[in-house]
Amino acid sequence: MIDYSVWDHIEVSDDEDDTHPNIDTPSLFKWRHEARVERMDQFIKAGEDLEKGLAESKRKLTEAQKKTKNLSSSVTDDAKAELSKAQAEEKRLKKEERDWEKKLEDHRREEKKMPWNVDTLCKEGFSKSVMNVKPDVKEETEEQKEQKHKTFVEKYEKEIKHFGMMKRWDDSQKYLSDNPHLVCEETANYLVIMCIDLEVEEKKALMEQVAHQTIVMQFILELAKSLKVDPRGCFRQFFAKIKTADQQYQDAFNDELESFKERVRGRAKIRIERAMKEYEEEERQKRLGPGGLDPAEVYESLPEEMQKCFDEKDIAMLQTVITKLDPTEAKVHMKRCIDSGLWVPNSRADEGDDKEEDATYEELNKEMGEQKIE
């Protein structure tokens, strides 16, 4: 048989329907609740005081029993007197302990008789909180990122290029489903580089196709970042959203695609200009004469009469022009011509730089036979 009598004693303070019309019901419920909570706190405190008193009594009794045991082994008169006192104290403490136990038992019996209420009807069986906190990830250095990118590309370059050439949404989604490892930053970075390479090679249409796939990958990564999930777990959400013809989302995608293509063209232009400068510098280094001067630059700095001599390769004309110039100016121009390789003196001029310069200016007519102009 199940005893349901415990349900007959339930104290209800805040869910009664019938109250006097002149009484503010919410205030009444509040006062009743506060009074009940205060009574419960007082009762709980009384129980705690009883438990503390019983514990203190037990401690004193234990000490008295130890003292009695120690004195019982002594045979002196003083020890016997002390033993008698200790036994009396022990007897008193035992009686006090029984009194505390009786009071605590009465308190517990009274607790069982108390009506149940909303706070005592049930108790929490267990409480457990689990926080799924993402562990702190140590930020990678630039060298580690570069090595990670290099390793990934070496392993999956063929698959990345294949994805970059796709055109249809369904094909891209299926390919990423079959190759989820491609949904990552490394794939997006490689596709960006691939776009710039194609633009430099002037493969415009192919660049625009790969650019489309690049933005697809970047949108997936941004979606994963906003949802705080792994990109491999949300790329299907991107395709579902983009294929439902959400006009606002589609416009944002197209705007980003056009902006990206403009950035690619700008980067490609910068790369081409840099390559041209490097090529021109290499060609300039090849042109440098024995004195480290660029013949083209030296030629541009010469007077028009001297330029005409070199254009027509006319040594006699050059001789005439030099004689008309100021000796110091003529010497400077001839030295620059030699240092740049525009004028190649004969072997007798190899005895020394100063002698070479003087011979070039003062004995130009005597050395025409073996000299040449380039």
CSV table of C-alpha atoms in Angstrom, one decimal:
chain,number,residue,atom,x,y,z
A,1,MET,CA,0.0,0.0,0.0
A,2,ILE,CA,1.2,3.5,-0.8
A,3,ASP,CA,0.7,6.2,1.8
A,4,TYR,CA,-0.6,9.3,0.2
A,5,SER,CA,-1.3,11.1,3.4
A,6,VAL,CA,1.9,13.2,3.0
A,7,TRP,CA,0.1,15.1,0.3
A,8,ASP,CA,-2.6,16.2,2.7
A,9,HIS,CA,-0.1,18.6,4.3
A,10,ILE,CA,1.1,21.0,1.7
A,11,GLU,CA,1.6,24.7,2.6
A,12,VAL,CA,0.4,26.9,-0.3
A,13,SER,CA,1.3,30.6,0.0
A,14,ASP,CA,1.2,32.0,-3.5
A,15,ASP,CA,-1.4,30.2,-5.6
A,16,GLU,CA,-4.7,30.7,-3.8
A,17,ASP,CA,-7.5,32.0,-6.0
A,18,ASP,CA,-9.9,33.2,-3.3
A,19,THR,CA,-8.8,36.4,-1.5
A,20,HIS,CA,-10.8,39.3,-0.1
A,21,PRO,CA,-11.5,42.0,-2.7
A,22,ASN,CA,-10.1,44.7,-0.4
A,23,ILE,CA,-6.7,42.8,-0.2
A,24,ASP,CA,-4.0,43.3,-2.7
A,25,THR,CA,-3.5,39.7,-3.9
A,26,PRO,CA,0.2,40.0,-5.1
A,27,SER,CA,1.2,41.7,-1.8
A,28,LEU,CA,-0.6,39.0,0.2
A,29,PHE,CA,1.2,36.2,-1.7
A,30,LYS,CA,4.6,38.0,-1.2
A,31,TRP,CA,4.1,38.4,2.6
A,32,ARG,CA,3.1,34.8,2.9
A,33,HIS,CA,6.1,33.6,1.0
A,34,GLU,CA,8.5,35.8,2.9
A,35,ALA,CA,7.0,34.6,6.3
A,36,ARG,CA,7.3,30.9,5.2
A,37,VAL,CA,10.9,31.4,4.0
A,38,GLU,CA,11.8,33.2,7.3
A,39,ARG,CA,10.3,30.3,9.3
A,40,MET,CA,12.3,27.8,7.3
A,41,ASP,CA,15.5,29.7,7.8
A,42,GLN,CA,15.0,29.8,11.5
A,43,PHE,CA,14.2,26.1,11.7
A,44,ILE,CA,17.2,25.2,9.6
A,45,LYS,CA,19.5,27.4,11.8
A,46,ALA,CA,18.1,25.7,15.0
A,47,GLY,CA,18.9,22.3,13.5
A,48,GLU,CA,22.5,23.5,12.7
A,49,ASP,CA,22.9,24.8,16.2
A,50,LEU,CA,21.8,21.4,17.6
A,51,GLU,CA,24.3,19.5,15.4
A,52,LYS,CA,27.1,21.8,16.5
A,53,GLY,CA,26.2,21.4,20.2
A,54,LEU,CA,26.1,17.6,19.8
A,55,ALA,CA,29.5,17.6,18.1
A,56,GLU,CA,31.0,19.8,20.8
A,57,SER,CA,29.6,17.5,23.5
A,58,LYS,CA,31.1,14.4,21.8
A,59,ARG,CA,34.5,16.1,21.6
A,60,LYS,CA,34.5,17.0,25.3
A,61,LEU,CA,33.3,13.5,26.2
A,62,THR,CA,36.2,12.0,24.2
A,63,GLU,CA,38.7,14.1,26.0
A,64,ALA,CA,37.3,13.2,29.4
A,65,GLN,CA,37.4,9.5,28.6
A,66,LYS,CA,41.1,9.8,27.6
A,67,LYS,CA,41.8,11.7,30.9
A,68,THR,CA,40.0,9.0,32.9
A,69,LYS,CA,42.0,6.2,31.2
A,70,ASN,CA,45.3,7.9,31.8
A,71,LEU,CA,44.5,8.5,35.6
A,72,SER,CA,43.3,4.9,36.1
A,73,SER,CA,46.8,3.6,35.7
A,74,SER,CA,48.2,5.8,38.6
A,75,VAL,CA,48.1,4.6,42.3
A,76,THR,CA,48.9,7.9,44.1
A,77,ASP,CA,46.4,9.5,46.4
A,78,ASP,CA,46.3,12.7,44.3
A,79,ALA,CA,45.8,10.7,41.1
A,80,LYS,CA,42.9,8.8,42.8
A,81,ALA,CA,41.3,12.1,43.7
A,82,GLU,CA,41.7,13.4,40.1
A,83,LEU,CA,40.3,10.1,38.8
A,84,SER,CA,37.2,10.5,40.9
A,85,LYS,CA,36.6,14.0,39.5
A,86,ALA,CA,37.3,12.8,35.9
A,87,GLN,CA,34.8,10.0,36.2
A,88,ALA,CA,32.2,12.4,37.5
A,89,GLU,CA,32.9,14.8,34.6
A,90,GLU,CA,32.6,11.9,32.2
A,91,LYS,CA,29.3,10.8,33.6
A,92,ARG,CA,28.0,14.4,33.3
A,93,LEU,CA,29.2,14.7,29.7
A,94,LYS,CA,27.5,11.4,28.8
A,95,LYS,CA,24.2,12.7,30.1
A,96,GLU,CA,24.7,16.0,28.2
A,97,GLU,CA,25.4,14.1,25.0
A,98,ARG,CA,22.1,12.1,25.4
A,99,ASP,CA,20.3,15.4,26.0
A,100,TRP,CA,21.7,16.8,22.8
A,101,GLU,CA,20.8,13.7,20.8
A,102,LYS,CA,17.3,13.8,22.2
A,103,LYS,CA,16.9,17.4,21.2
A,104,LEU,CA,18.2,16.7,17.7
A,105,GLU,CA,15.9,13.7,17.3
A,106,ASP,CA,12.9,15.8,18.3
A,107,HIS,CA,13.9,18.5,15.8
A,108,ARG,CA,14.1,16.0,13.0
A,109,ARG,CA,10.7,14.5,14.0
A,110,GLU,CA,9.2,17.9,14.0
A,111,GLU,CA,10.8,18.5,10.5
A,112,LYS,CA,9.0,15.4,9.2
A,113,LYS,CA,5.7,16.7,10.5
A,114,MET,CA,6.1,20.1,8.8
A,115,PRO,CA,3.8,20.7,5.7
A,116,TRP,CA,5.5,20.5,2.4
A,117,ASN,CA,5.9,23.6,0.2
A,118,VAL,CA,7.2,24.6,-3.1
A,119,ASP,CA,10.8,24.5,-1.9
A,120,THR,CA,10.6,21.1,-0.2
A,121,LEU,CA,8.4,19.1,-2.6
A,122,CYS,CA,11.4,18.1,-4.6
A,123,LYS,CA,15.2,18.3,-4.4
A,124,GLU,CA,17.9,18.5,-7.0
A,125,GLY,CA,19.2,15.1,-7.7
A,126,PHE,CA,22.4,16.3,-9.4
A,127,SER,CA,23.7,19.4,-11.1
A,128,LYS,CA,26.2,19.4,-13.9
A,129,SER,CA,27.3,22.2,-16.2
A,130,VAL,CA,29.3,21.5,-19.3
A,131,MET,CA,30.9,24.3,-21.2
A,132,ASN,CA,32.2,23.5,-24.6
A,133,VAL,CA,35.0,26.0,-24.7
A,134,LYS,CA,37.3,26.1,-27.7
A,135,PRO,CA,40.9,25.7,-26.5
A,136,ASP,CA,43.3,28.6,-27.1
A,137,VAL,CA,45.2,28.0,-30.3
A,138,LYS,CA,48.7,29.4,-30.5
A,139,GLU,CA,49.0,31.7,-33.4
A,140,GLU,CA,51.2,30.5,-36.2
A,141,THR,CA,54.3,32.4,-37.2
A,142,GLU,CA,54.6,33.6,-40.8
A,143,GLU,CA,57.2,30.9,-41.5
A,144,GLN,CA,54.8,28.2,-40.2
A,145,LYS,CA,52.0,29.5,-42.3
A,146,GLU,CA,54.2,29.6,-45.4
A,147,GLN,CA,55.4,26.1,-44.8
A,148,LYS,CA,51.8,24.9,-44.2
A,149,HIS,CA,50.6,26.5,-47.4
A,150,LYS,CA,53.5,25.0,-49.4
A,151,THR,CA,52.9,21.5,-48.1
A,152,PHE,CA,49.2,21.7,-48.8
A,153,VAL,CA,49.7,23.0,-52.3
A,154,GLU,CA,52.2,20.3,-53.1
A,155,LYS,CA,49.8,17.7,-52.1
A,156,TYR,CA,46.5,19.0,-53.5
A,157,GLU,CA,47.5,21.4,-56.3
A,158,LYS,CA,45.8,19.3,-59.0
A,159,GLU,CA,42.5,19.2,-57.1
A,160,ILE,CA,42.6,22.9,-56.4
A,161,LYS,CA,43.1,23.7,-60.0
A,162,HIS,CA,40.2,21.4,-61.0
A,163,PHE,CA,37.9,23.2,-58.5
A,164,GLY,CA,39.0,26.6,-59.9
A,165,MET,CA,37.9,25.6,-63.4
A,166,MET,CA,34.3,24.6,-62.4
A,167,LYS,CA,31.3,26.7,-63.5
A,168,ARG,CA,28.1,25.2,-62.1
A,169,TRP,CA,27.0,25.5,-58.4
A,170,ASP,CA,26.0,21.9,-58.2
A,171,ASP,CA,29.3,20.7,-59.6
A,172,SER,CA,31.3,22.8,-57.1
A,173,GLN,CA,29.2,21.6,-54.2
A,174,LYS,CA,29.5,17.9,-55.2
A,175,TYR,CA,33.3,18.3,-55.7
A,176,LEU,CA,33.7,19.9,-52.2
A,177,SER,CA,31.6,17.1,-50.7
A,178,ASP,CA,33.9,14.6,-52.2
A,179,ASN,CA,37.0,16.6,-51.2
A,180,PRO,CA,36.1,18.4,-48.0
A,181,HIS,CA,39.8,19.0,-47.2
A,182,LEU,CA,39.9,21.7,-49.9
A,183,VAL,CA,37.6,23.9,-47.9
A,184,CYS,CA,40.3,25.9,-46.2
A,185,GLU,CA,42.4,29.1,-46.3
A,186,GLU,CA,45.2,27.4,-48.3
A,187,THR,CA,42.8,26.7,-51.2
A,188,ALA,CA,41.6,30.3,-51.3
A,189,ASN,CA,45.1,31.7,-51.2
A,190,TYR,CA,46.3,29.5,-54.0
A,191,LEU,CA,43.3,30.5,-56.1
A,192,VAL,CA,44.2,34.2,-55.6
A,193,ILE,CA,47.7,33.6,-56.8
A,194,MET,CA,46.4,31.5,-59.7
A,195,CYS,CA,44.1,34.5,-60.8
A,196,ILE,CA,47.1,36.9,-60.8
A,197,ASP,CA,49.2,34.5,-62.8
A,198,LEU,CA,46.5,34.1,-65.4
A,199,GLU,CA,46.0,37.9,-65.7
A,200,VAL,CA,49.7,38.4,-66.2
A,201,GLU,CA,49.6,35.8,-68.9
A,202,GLU,CA,46.7,37.7,-70.4
A,203,LYS,CA,44.3,34.8,-70.1
A,204,LYS,CA,41.4,37.1,-69.2
A,205,ALA,CA,38.4,34.7,-69.5
A,206,LEU,CA,40.1,32.0,-67.6
A,207,MET,CA,41.1,34.5,-64.9
A,208,GLU,CA,37.5,35.5,-64.4
A,209,GLN,CA,36.3,31.9,-64.1
A,210,VAL,CA,38.9,31.1,-61.4
A,211,ALA,CA,38.1,34.5,-59.7
A,212,HIS,CA,34.5,33.3,-59.4
A,213,GLN,CA,35.6,30.1,-57.6
A,214,THR,CA,37.9,32.1,-55.4
A,215,ILE,CA,35.0,34.2,-54.1
A,216,VAL,CA,33.0,31.1,-53.6
A,217,MET,CA,35.7,29.7,-51.3
A,218,GLN,CA,36.1,33.1,-49.5
A,219,PHE,CA,32.3,33.4,-48.9
A,220,ILE,CA,32.3,29.9,-47.4
A,221,LEU,CA,35.2,30.8,-45.1
A,222,GLU,CA,33.5,34.0,-44.0
A,223,LEU,CA,30.2,32.1,-43.3
A,224,ALA,CA,32.1,29.6,-41.2
A,225,LYS,CA,33.8,32.5,-39.3
A,226,SER,CA,30.4,34.1,-38.6
A,227,LEU,CA,28.9,30.9,-37.4
A,228,LYS,CA,32.0,29.9,-35.5
A,229,VAL,CA,32.1,26.4,-37.1
A,230,ASP,CA,34.5,24.4,-39.2
A,231,PRO,CA,34.3,25.5,-42.8
A,232,ARG,CA,33.9,21.9,-43.9
A,233,GLY,CA,30.7,21.8,-42.0
A,234,CYS,CA,28.9,24.8,-43.5
A,235,PHE,CA,29.8,24.9,-47.2
A,236,ARG,CA,26.5,23.2,-48.0
A,237,GLN,CA,24.7,26.1,-46.3
A,238,PHE,CA,26.4,28.6,-48.6
A,239,PHE,CA,25.3,26.7,-51.8
A,240,ALA,CA,21.8,26.3,-50.4
A,241,LYS,CA,21.6,30.1,-49.9
A,242,ILE,CA,23.2,31.1,-53.1
A,243,LYS,CA,21.0,28.8,-55.2
A,244,THR,CA,17.8,30.0,-53.7
A,245,ALA,CA,18.2,33.2,-55.6
A,246,ASP,CA,18.4,35.4,-52.5
A,247,GLN,CA,18.8,38.7,-54.4
A,248,GLN,CA,20.6,40.6,-51.7
A,249,TYR,CA,23.0,37.8,-51.1
A,250,GLN,CA,23.5,37.4,-54.8
A,251,ASP,CA,24.2,41.1,-55.2
A,252,ALA,CA,26.8,41.0,-52.4
A,253,PHE,CA,28.5,38.0,-54.1
A,254,ASN,CA,28.6,39.7,-57.5
A,255,ASP,CA,29.9,43.0,-56.0
A,256,GLU,CA,32.7,41.2,-54.2
A,257,LEU,CA,33.5,39.3,-57.4
A,258,GLU,CA,33.9,42.4,-59.5
A,259,SER,CA,35.9,44.1,-56.8
A,260,PHE,CA,38.2,41.1,-56.6
A,261,LYS,CA,38.8,41.0,-60.3
A,262,GLU,CA,39.8,44.7,-60.2
A,263,ARG,CA,42.2,44.0,-57.4
A,264,VAL,CA,43.7,41.1,-59.5
A,265,ARG,CA,44.1,43.3,-62.5
A,266,GLY,CA,45.9,45.9,-60.3
A,267,ARG,CA,48.2,43.3,-58.8
A,268,ALA,CA,49.0,41.9,-62.2
A,269,LYS,CA,49.8,45.3,-63.5
A,270,ILE,CA,52.2,46.0,-60.6
A,271,ARG,CA,53.8,42.6,-61.2
A,272,ILE,CA,54.3,43.3,-64.9
A,273,GLU,CA,55.7,46.7,-64.2
A,274,ARG,CA,58.1,45.3,-61.7
A,275,ALA,CA,59.2,42.6,-64.1
A,276,MET,CA,59.8,45.2,-66.8
A,277,LYS,CA,61.9,47.3,-64.4
A,278,GLU,CA,63.9,44.2,-63.5
A,279,TYR,CA,64.4,43.3,-67.2
A,280,GLU,CA,65.4,46.9,-68.0
A,281,GLU,CA,67.9,46.9,-65.1
A,282,GLU,CA,69.4,43.6,-66.3
A,283,GLU,CA,69.7,45.0,-69.9
A,284,ARG,CA,71.3,48.2,-68.5
A,285,GLN,CA,73.8,46.2,-66.5
A,286,LYS,CA,74.7,44.3,-69.7
A,287,ARG,CA,75.2,47.7,-71.5
A,288,LEU,CA,77.5,49.2,-68.8
A,289,GLY,CA,80.9,50.1,-70.1
A,290,PRO,CA,84.3,49.5,-68.5
A,291,GLY,CA,83.8,52.5,-66.3
A,292,GLY,CA,80.4,51.5,-65.1
A,293,LEU,CA,78.4,54.0,-67.1
A,294,ASP,CA,75.4,53.3,-69.3
A,295,PRO,CA,76.1,54.2,-72.9
A,296,ALA,CA,72.5,55.2,-73.5
A,297,GLU,CA,72.6,57.7,-70.6
A,298,VAL,CA,76.0,59.1,-71.7
A,299,TYR,CA,74.8,59.5,-75.3
A,300,GLU,CA,71.7,61.5,-74.1
A,301,SER,CA,74.0,63.8,-72.1
A,302,LEU,CA,76.3,64.6,-75.1
A,303,PRO,CA,75.9,67.8,-77.1
A,304,GLU,CA,73.9,67.4,-80.2
A,305,GLU,CA,77.0,67.8,-82.5
A,306,MET,CA,78.7,64.9,-80.7
A,307,GLN,CA,75.5,62.8,-80.9
A,308,LYS,CA,75.4,63.4,-84.6
A,309,CYS,CA,79.0,62.1,-84.9
A,310,PHE,CA,78.2,58.9,-83.2
A,311,ASP,CA,75.0,58.5,-85.2
A,312,GLU,CA,76.9,58.8,-88.5
A,313,LYS,CA,80.0,57.1,-87.1
A,314,ASP,CA,82.1,59.9,-88.5
A,315,ILE,CA,85.4,60.2,-86.8
A,316,ALA,CA,86.5,63.3,-88.7
A,317,MET,CA,83.4,65.1,-87.7
A,318,LEU,CA,84.0,64.0,-84.1
A,319,GLN,CA,87.5,65.4,-84.3
A,320,THR,CA,86.2,68.8,-85.5
A,321,VAL,CA,83.5,69.0,-82.8
A,322,ILE,CA,86.0,68.2,-80.0
A,323,THR,CA,88.4,70.9,-81.2
A,324,LYS,CA,85.6,73.5,-81.0
A,325,LEU,CA,84.6,72.6,-77.4
A,326,ASP,CA,86.2,74.0,-74.3
A,327,PRO,CA,89.2,71.7,-73.5
A,328,THR,CA,87.9,70.8,-70.0
A,329,GLU,CA,84.4,70.1,-71.3
A,330,ALA,CA,85.8,68.0,-74.2
A,331,LYS,CA,87.9,66.0,-71.8
A,332,VAL,CA,84.9,65.3,-69.5
A,333,HIS,CA,82.8,64.1,-72.5
A,334,MET,CA,85.5,61.9,-73.8
A,335,LYS,CA,86.2,60.3,-70.5
A,336,ARG,CA,82.4,59.5,-70.1
A,337,CYS,CA,82.4,58.1,-73.6
A,338,ILE,CA,85.3,55.8,-72.7
A,339,ASP,CA,83.8,54.7,-69.4
A,340,SER,CA,80.5,53.8,-71.1
A,341,GLY,CA,82.1,52.0,-74.0
A,342,LEU,CA,80.9,54.5,-76.6
A,343,TRP,CA,84.5,55.2,-77.5
A,344,VAL,CA,87.1,52.5,-77.4
A,345,PRO,CA,90.7,53.7,-77.4
A,346,ASN,CA,93.6,51.8,-79.0
A,347,SER,CA,96.0,49.6,-77.2
A,348,ARG,CA,98.5,52.4,-76.5
A,349,ALA,CA,95.9,54.0,-74.3
A,350,ASP,CA,95.9,51.1,-71.9
A,351,GLU,CA,99.1,52.3,-70.1
A,352,GLY,CA,97.0,54.4,-67.6
A,353,ASP,CA,93.7,56.2,-67.1
A,354,ASP,CA,95.1,59.7,-67.0
A,355,LYS,CA,97.4,59.1,-70.0
A,356,GLU,CA,94.4,57.5,-71.8
A,357,GLU,CA,92.2,60.6,-71.2
A,358,ASP,CA,95.0,63.0,-72.4
A,359,ALA,CA,95.7,60.8,-75.5
A,360,THR,CA,92.0,60.8,-76.3
A,361,TYR,CA,91.7,64.5,-76.4
A,362,GLU,CA,95.1,65.8,-77.5
A,363,GLU,CA,96.1,63.0,-80.0
A,364,LEU,CA,92.7,62.1,-81.3
A,365,ASN,CA,93.8,62.6,-85.0
A,366,LYS,CA,96.9,60.4,-84.6
A,367,GLU,CA,95.0,57.4,-83.3
A,368,MET,CA,92.0,57.3,-85.7
A,369,GLY,CA,93.2,54.3,-87.6
A,370,GLU,CA,92.5,51.7,-85.0
A,371,GLN,CA,89.7,53.3,-83.0
A,372,LYS,CA,86.1,52.4,-83.4
A,373,ILE,CA,82.8,53.9,-82.4
A,374,GLU,CA,79.9,51.8,-81.1
